[in-house]
Amino acid sequence: MTLKIISADDILFSGEVKAVHLPGAMGAFTVLPGHASLISTLTPGKVRYTTADTGEEQSKQIEGGIVDVDSDIISVCIY
């Protein structure tokens, strides 16, 4: 899967991941390979992801945003 975390100013992360954990407006959720397409608003919290190459978990603190999941591409646009 490809994860892109972007803000108005910069690309914070772009790369291959195994899993992404997101703070959704209706509750936290996890995106794994083959996940159904969706669009959701995000609340303040951490976007956590496991990189595909090292298997290391990393995270980014966010104040909110939106996420689009489609065909194993996760696009996170943050405030």
mmCIF file of N, CA and C in Angstrom:
data_model
loop_
_atom_site.group_PDB
_atom_site.id
_atom_site.type_symbol
_atom_site.label_atom_id
_atom_site.label_comp_id
_atom_site.label_asym_id
_atom_site.label_seq_id
_atom_site.Cartn_x
_atom_site.Cartn_y
_atom_site.Cartn_z
ATOM 1 N N MET A 1 0.850 -1.171 0.000
ATOM 2 C CA MET A 1 0.000 0.000 0.000
ATOM 3 C C MET A 1 0.894 1.233 0.000
ATOM 4 N N THR A 2 0.380 2.293 -0.571
ATOM 5 C CA THR A 2 1.097 3.563 -0.588
ATOM 6 C C THR A 2 0.381 4.553 0.319
ATOM 7 N N LEU A 3 1.143 5.166 1.212
ATOM 8 C CA LEU A 3 0.611 6.187 2.106
ATOM 9 C C LEU A 3 1.226 7.524 1.760
ATOM 10 N N LYS A 4 0.368 8.546 1.658
ATOM 11 C CA LYS A 4 0.824 9.917 1.455
ATOM 12 C C LYS A 4 0.187 10.766 2.546
ATOM 13 N N ILE A 5 1.014 11.453 3.337
ATOM 14 C CA ILE A 5 0.522 12.386 4.343
ATOM 15 C C ILE A 5 0.973 13.773 3.908
ATOM 16 N N ILE A 6 -0.003 14.637 3.598
ATOM 17 C CA ILE A 6 0.343 15.954 3.083
ATOM 18 C C ILE A 6 -0.374 17.056 3.862
ATOM 19 N N SER A 7 0.272 18.213 3.922
ATOM 20 C CA SER A 7 -0.335 19.419 4.495
ATOM 21 C C SER A 7 -0.295 20.482 3.410
ATOM 22 N N ALA A 8 -0.801 21.652 3.710
ATOM 23 C CA ALA A 8 -0.767 22.745 2.742
ATOM 24 C C ALA A 8 0.667 23.168 2.440
ATOM 25 N N ASP A 9 1.580 22.908 3.375
ATOM 26 C CA ASP A 9 2.957 23.359 3.240
ATOM 27 C C ASP A 9 3.943 22.322 2.729
ATOM 28 N N ASP A 10 3.675 21.037 2.974
ATOM 29 C CA ASP A 10 4.722 20.047 2.742
ATOM 30 C C ASP A 10 4.149 18.646 2.592
ATOM 31 N N ILE A 11 4.967 17.748 2.066
ATOM 32 C CA ILE A 11 4.677 16.319 2.072
ATOM 33 C C ILE A 11 5.391 15.751 3.285
ATOM 34 N N LEU A 12 4.635 15.284 4.282
ATOM 35 C CA LEU A 12 5.216 14.802 5.527
ATOM 36 C C LEU A 12 5.706 13.364 5.420
ATOM 37 N N PHE A 13 5.039 12.556 4.585
ATOM 38 C CA PHE A 13 5.464 11.173 4.373
ATOM 39 C C PHE A 13 4.886 10.691 3.055
ATOM 40 N N SER A 14 5.671 9.934 2.332
ATOM 41 C CA SER A 14 5.204 9.261 1.125
ATOM 42 C C SER A 14 6.004 7.979 0.996
ATOM 43 N N GLY A 15 5.312 6.834 1.061
ATOM 44 C CA GLY A 15 6.025 5.573 0.959
ATOM 45 C C GLY A 15 5.111 4.376 1.099
ATOM 46 N N GLU A 16 5.725 3.210 1.040
ATOM 47 C CA GLU A 16 5.007 1.952 1.127
ATOM 48 C C GLU A 16 4.835 1.548 2.591
ATOM 49 N N VAL A 17 3.632 1.094 2.935
ATOM 50 C CA VAL A 17 3.315 0.710 4.309
ATOM 51 C C VAL A 17 2.556 -0.614 4.333
ATOM 52 N N LYS A 18 2.569 -1.252 5.516
ATOM 53 C CA LYS A 18 1.823 -2.496 5.722
ATOM 54 C C LYS A 18 0.465 -2.248 6.352
ATOM 55 N N ALA A 19 0.375 -1.196 7.209
ATOM 56 C CA ALA A 19 -0.860 -0.883 7.928
ATOM 57 C C ALA A 19 -0.846 0.587 8.315
ATOM 58 N N VAL A 20 -2.051 1.183 8.393
ATOM 59 C CA VAL A 20 -2.197 2.577 8.808
ATOM 60 C C VAL A 20 -3.337 2.645 9.814
ATOM 61 N N HIS A 21 -3.085 3.293 10.962
ATOM 62 C CA HIS A 21 -4.085 3.478 12.019
ATOM 63 C C HIS A 21 -4.436 4.962 12.052
ATOM 64 N N LEU A 22 -5.729 5.274 11.949
ATOM 65 C CA LEU A 22 -6.179 6.655 11.798
ATOM 66 C C LEU A 22 -7.218 7.037 12.847
ATOM 67 N N PRO A 23 -7.190 8.302 13.314
ATOM 68 C CA PRO A 23 -8.189 8.777 14.277
ATOM 69 C C PRO A 23 -9.428 9.329 13.557
ATOM 70 N N GLY A 24 -10.331 8.461 13.172
ATOM 71 C CA GLY A 24 -11.528 8.868 12.426
ATOM 72 C C GLY A 24 -12.542 9.596 13.294
ATOM 73 N N ALA A 25 -13.375 10.394 12.668
ATOM 74 C CA ALA A 25 -14.410 11.154 13.379
ATOM 75 C C ALA A 25 -15.409 10.232 14.082
ATOM 76 N N MET A 26 -15.634 9.041 13.550
ATOM 77 C CA MET A 26 -16.559 8.081 14.158
ATOM 78 C C MET A 26 -15.822 7.031 14.988
ATOM 79 N N GLY A 27 -14.534 7.242 15.208
ATOM 80 C CA GLY A 27 -13.715 6.303 15.969
ATOM 81 C C GLY A 27 -12.476 5.913 15.195
ATOM 82 N N ALA A 28 -11.482 5.453 15.914
ATOM 83 C CA ALA A 28 -10.224 5.044 15.282
ATOM 84 C C ALA A 28 -10.460 3.831 14.384
ATOM 85 N N PHE A 29 -9.694 3.759 13.296
ATOM 86 C CA PHE A 29 -9.798 2.601 12.411
ATOM 87 C C PHE A 29 -8.451 2.309 11.771
ATOM 88 N N THR A 30 -8.321 1.086 11.252
ATOM 89 C CA THR A 30 -7.083 0.616 10.645
ATOM 90 C C THR A 30 -7.336 0.275 9.188
ATOM 91 N N VAL A 31 -6.381 0.656 8.333
ATOM 92 C CA VAL A 31 -6.441 0.320 6.912
ATOM 93 C C VAL A 31 -5.348 -0.706 6.632
ATOM 94 N N LEU A 32 -5.755 -1.845 6.064
ATOM 95 C CA LEU A 32 -4.844 -2.916 5.670
ATOM 96 C C LEU A 32 -4.942 -3.118 4.165
ATOM 97 N N PRO A 33 -4.003 -3.846 3.553
ATOM 98 C CA PRO A 33 -4.086 -4.073 2.108
ATOM 99 C C PRO A 33 -5.445 -4.637 1.697
ATOM 100 N N GLY A 34 -5.984 -4.128 0.598
ATOM 101 C CA GLY A 34 -7.267 -4.586 0.081
ATOM 102 C C GLY A 34 -8.463 -3.927 0.726
ATOM 103 N N HIS A 35 -8.241 -2.916 1.553
ATOM 104 C CA HIS A 35 -9.336 -2.227 2.243
ATOM 105 C C HIS A 35 -10.308 -1.625 1.235
ATOM 106 N N ALA A 36 -11.580 -1.608 1.583
ATOM 107 C CA ALA A 36 -12.606 -0.994 0.733
ATOM 108 C C ALA A 36 -12.340 0.509 0.601
ATOM 109 N N SER A 37 -12.765 1.083 -0.505
ATOM 110 C CA SER A 37 -12.612 2.519 -0.719
ATOM 111 C C SER A 37 -13.446 3.276 0.308
ATOM 112 N N LEU A 38 -12.896 4.407 0.784
ATOM 113 C CA LEU A 38 -13.645 5.240 1.721
ATOM 114 C C LEU A 38 -13.049 6.638 1.762
ATOM 115 N N ILE A 39 -13.854 7.558 2.249
ATOM 116 C CA ILE A 39 -13.424 8.918 2.564
ATOM 117 C C ILE A 39 -13.943 9.201 3.961
ATOM 118 N N SER A 40 -13.066 9.760 4.834
ATOM 119 C CA SER A 40 -13.454 10.032 6.213
ATOM 120 C C SER A 40 -12.789 11.302 6.699
ATOM 121 N N THR A 41 -13.443 11.976 7.637
ATOM 122 C CA THR A 41 -12.805 13.090 8.322
ATOM 123 C C THR A 41 -11.979 12.524 9.475
ATOM 124 N N LEU A 42 -10.930 13.256 9.834
ATOM 125 C CA LEU A 42 -10.048 12.836 10.910
ATOM 126 C C LEU A 42 -10.085 13.855 12.041
ATOM 127 N N THR A 43 -9.940 13.378 13.262
ATOM 128 C CA THR A 43 -9.936 14.222 14.445
ATOM 129 C C THR A 43 -8.503 14.346 14.970
ATOM 130 N N PRO A 44 -8.269 15.236 15.923
ATOM 131 C CA PRO A 44 -6.919 15.326 16.485
ATOM 132 C C PRO A 44 -6.464 13.984 17.061
ATOM 133 N N GLY A 45 -5.219 13.648 16.824
ATOM 134 C CA GLY A 45 -4.664 12.384 17.297
ATOM 135 C C GLY A 45 -3.433 12.029 16.497
ATOM 136 N N LYS A 46 -3.095 10.744 16.493
ATOM 137 C CA LYS A 46 -1.902 10.268 15.783
ATOM 138 C C LYS A 46 -2.291 9.407 14.602
ATOM 139 N N VAL A 47 -1.609 9.635 13.484
ATOM 140 C CA VAL A 47 -1.648 8.717 12.358
ATOM 141 C C VAL A 47 -0.440 7.802 12.563
ATOM 142 N N ARG A 48 -0.706 6.513 12.781
ATOM 143 C CA ARG A 48 0.377 5.554 12.988
ATOM 144 C C ARG A 48 0.442 4.634 11.780
ATOM 145 N N TYR A 49 1.659 4.308 11.356
ATOM 146 C CA TYR A 49 1.815 3.436 10.197
ATOM 147 C C TYR A 49 3.048 2.562 10.355
ATOM 148 N N THR A 50 2.978 1.373 9.752
ATOM 149 C CA THR A 50 4.078 0.419 9.765
ATOM 150 C C THR A 50 4.696 0.411 8.381
ATOM 151 N N THR A 51 5.980 0.777 8.307
ATOM 152 C CA THR A 51 6.643 0.849 7.004
ATOM 153 C C THR A 51 6.842 -0.553 6.438
ATOM 154 N N ALA A 52 6.751 -0.660 5.113
ATOM 155 C CA ALA A 52 6.856 -1.964 4.456
ATOM 156 C C ALA A 52 8.290 -2.478 4.449
ATOM 157 N N ASP A 53 9.260 -1.586 4.333
ATOM 158 C CA ASP A 53 10.644 -2.039 4.195
ATOM 159 C C ASP A 53 11.258 -2.496 5.520
ATOM 160 N N THR A 54 11.061 -1.743 6.606
ATOM 161 C CA THR A 54 11.688 -2.091 7.886
ATOM 162 C C THR A 54 10.720 -2.698 8.895
ATOM 163 N N GLY A 55 9.411 -2.533 8.678
ATOM 164 C CA GLY A 55 8.423 -3.014 9.638
ATOM 165 C C GLY A 55 8.358 -2.150 10.883
ATOM 166 N N GLU A 56 9.012 -0.991 10.842
ATOM 167 C CA GLU A 56 9.037 -0.069 11.979
ATOM 168 C C GLU A 56 7.752 0.742 12.028
ATOM 169 N N GLU A 57 7.205 0.924 13.252
ATOM 170 C CA GLU A 57 6.015 1.760 13.391
ATOM 171 C C GLU A 57 6.442 3.206 13.610
ATOM 172 N N GLN A 58 5.843 4.110 12.842
ATOM 173 C CA GLN A 58 6.095 5.542 12.964
ATOM 174 C C GLN A 58 4.756 6.234 13.153
ATOM 175 N N SER A 59 4.791 7.495 13.590
ATOM 176 C CA SER A 59 3.537 8.219 13.771
ATOM 177 C C SER A 59 3.732 9.704 13.525
ATOM 178 N N LYS A 60 2.632 10.352 13.199
ATOM 179 C CA LYS A 60 2.575 11.801 13.014
ATOM 180 C C LYS A 60 1.379 12.304 13.804
ATOM 181 N N GLN A 61 1.591 13.315 14.625
ATOM 182 C CA GLN A 61 0.505 13.959 15.363
ATOM 183 C C GLN A 61 -0.238 14.892 14.407
ATOM 184 N N ILE A 62 -1.575 14.829 14.404
ATOM 185 C CA ILE A 62 -2.361 15.705 13.541
ATOM 186 C C ILE A 62 -3.428 16.430 14.356
ATOM 187 N N GLU A 63 -3.898 17.532 13.824
ATOM 188 C CA GLU A 63 -4.973 18.306 14.457
ATOM 189 C C GLU A 63 -6.323 18.049 13.790
ATOM 190 N N GLY A 64 -6.310 17.277 12.714
ATOM 191 C CA GLY A 64 -7.523 16.951 11.966
ATOM 192 C C GLY A 64 -7.210 16.903 10.489
ATOM 193 N N GLY A 65 -8.192 16.492 9.701
ATOM 194 C CA GLY A 65 -7.995 16.403 8.259
ATOM 195 C C GLY A 65 -9.000 15.465 7.625
ATOM 196 N N ILE A 66 -8.631 14.965 6.456
ATOM 197 C CA ILE A 66 -9.454 13.986 5.745
ATOM 198 C C ILE A 66 -8.548 12.884 5.205
ATOM 199 N N VAL A 67 -9.135 11.716 4.979
ATOM 200 C CA VAL A 67 -8.407 10.607 4.387
ATOM 201 C C VAL A 67 -9.234 10.038 3.247
ATOM 202 N N ASP A 68 -8.543 9.650 2.183
ATOM 203 C CA ASP A 68 -9.152 8.984 1.038
ATOM 204 C C ASP A 68 -8.414 7.670 0.843
ATOM 205 N N VAL A 69 -9.144 6.565 0.843
ATOM 206 C CA VAL A 69 -8.568 5.241 0.614
ATOM 207 C C VAL A 69 -9.155 4.714 -0.685
ATOM 208 N N ASP A 70 -8.287 4.359 -1.631
ATOM 209 C CA ASP A 70 -8.757 3.841 -2.913
ATOM 210 C C ASP A 70 -7.648 3.025 -3.568
ATOM 211 N N SER A 71 -7.926 1.785 -3.890
ATOM 212 C CA SER A 71 -6.989 0.901 -4.590
ATOM 213 C C SER A 71 -5.627 0.837 -3.924
ATOM 214 N N ASP A 72 -5.604 0.635 -2.599
ATOM 215 C CA ASP A 72 -4.379 0.537 -1.813
ATOM 216 C C ASP A 72 -3.521 1.795 -1.824
ATOM 217 N N ILE A 73 -4.146 2.945 -2.084
ATOM 218 C CA ILE A 73 -3.499 4.250 -1.950
ATOM 219 C C ILE A 73 -4.255 5.021 -0.872
ATOM 220 N N ILE A 74 -3.529 5.389 0.188
ATOM 221 C CA ILE A 74 -4.119 6.121 1.316
ATOM 222 C C ILE A 74 -3.582 7.539 1.270
ATOM 223 N N SER A 75 -4.450 8.504 1.028
ATOM 224 C CA SER A 75 -4.063 9.901 0.962
ATOM 225 C C SER A 75 -4.637 10.622 2.175
ATOM 226 N N VAL A 76 -3.748 11.138 3.028
ATOM 227 C CA VAL A 76 -4.151 11.849 4.237
ATOM 228 C C VAL A 76 -3.797 13.319 4.047
ATOM 229 N N CYS A 77 -4.822 14.174 4.072
ATOM 230 C CA CYS A 77 -4.628 15.622 3.965
ATOM 231 C C CYS A 77 -4.916 16.198 5.342
ATOM 232 N N ILE A 78 -3.894 16.845 5.944
ATOM 233 C CA ILE A 78 -4.052 17.323 7.319
ATOM 234 C C ILE A 78 -4.096 18.841 7.376
ATOM 235 N N TYR A 79 -4.682 19.328 8.475
ATOM 236 C CA TYR A 79 -4.779 20.767 8.713
ATOM 237 C C TYR A 79 -3.456 21.271 9.238
#
